């Protein structure tokens, strides 16, 4: 799961860098906000699962 999170983060950084170069200035902020929101949504389930696993491990 941590590898998947790392991959999601790398894709996110790549997408932001691409937008900084290619997006029209008047659309850039809106597009970057959309990318940020999608990034948070993609990561959320993995972060929850890792937190749950850590909680289970600490109980043992």
Coordinates of C-alpha atoms in Angstrom, one line a residue:
X1 CA 0.0 0.0 0.0
X2 CA 2.8 2.4 0.7
X3 CA 4.2 1.8 -2.8
X4 CA 0.8 2.6 -4.2
X5 CA 0.7 5.8 -2.2
X6 CA 4.1 6.7 -3.4
X7 CA 3.1 6.1 -7.0
X8 CA 0.0 8.3 -6.6
X9 CA 2.2 11.1 -5.1
X10 CA 4.6 10.9 -8.0
X11 CA 1.8 11.0 -10.6
X12 CA 0.4 14.0 -8.7
X13 CA 3.7 15.9 -8.7
X14 CA 4.2 15.1 -12.4
X15 CA 0.7 16.4 -13.2
X16 CA 1.2 19.6 -11.3
X17 CA 4.6 20.2 -13.1
X18 CA 2.9 19.5 -16.4
X19 CA 0.1 22.0 -15.7
X20 CA 2.6 24.7 -14.6
X21 CA 4.2 24.5 -18.1
X22 CA 1.3 23.7 -20.4
X23 CA -1.9 25.2 -18.9
X24 CA -3.1 28.6 -19.9
X25 CA -2.6 31.0 -17.0
X26 CA -6.3 31.9 -16.7
X27 CA -7.2 28.1 -16.3
X28 CA -4.1 27.0 -14.3
X29 CA -5.5 27.7 -10.8
X30 CA -8.7 25.9 -11.5
X31 CA -7.0 22.9 -13.0
X32 CA -4.5 22.6 -10.2
X33 CA -7.3 22.7 -7.6
X34 CA -9.0 19.9 -9.5
X35 CA -5.8 17.9 -9.6
X36 CA -5.2 18.5 -5.8
X37 CA -8.8 17.3 -5.0
X38 CA -8.5 14.2 -7.1
X39 CA -5.1 13.4 -5.5
X40 CA -6.7 13.7 -2.0
X41 CA -9.5 11.4 -3.1
X42 CA -7.2 8.8 -4.6
X43 CA -5.1 8.7 -1.5
X44 CA -7.8 8.6 1.1
X45 CA -8.7 4.9 1.1
X46 CA -5.1 3.9 1.2
X47 CA -4.3 6.2 4.1
X48 CA -7.3 4.9 6.0
X49 CA -6.3 1.3 5.4
X50 CA -2.7 1.9 6.6
X51 CA -4.0 3.7 9.7
X52 CA -6.2 0.7 10.4
X53 CA -3.4 -1.7 10.0
X54 CA -1.1 0.3 12.3
X55 CA -3.9 0.4 14.9
X56 CA -4.3 -3.4 14.7
X57 CA -0.5 -3.9 15.0
X58 CA -0.2 -1.7 18.0
X59 CA -2.9 -3.7 19.9
X60 CA -0.8 -6.9 19.6

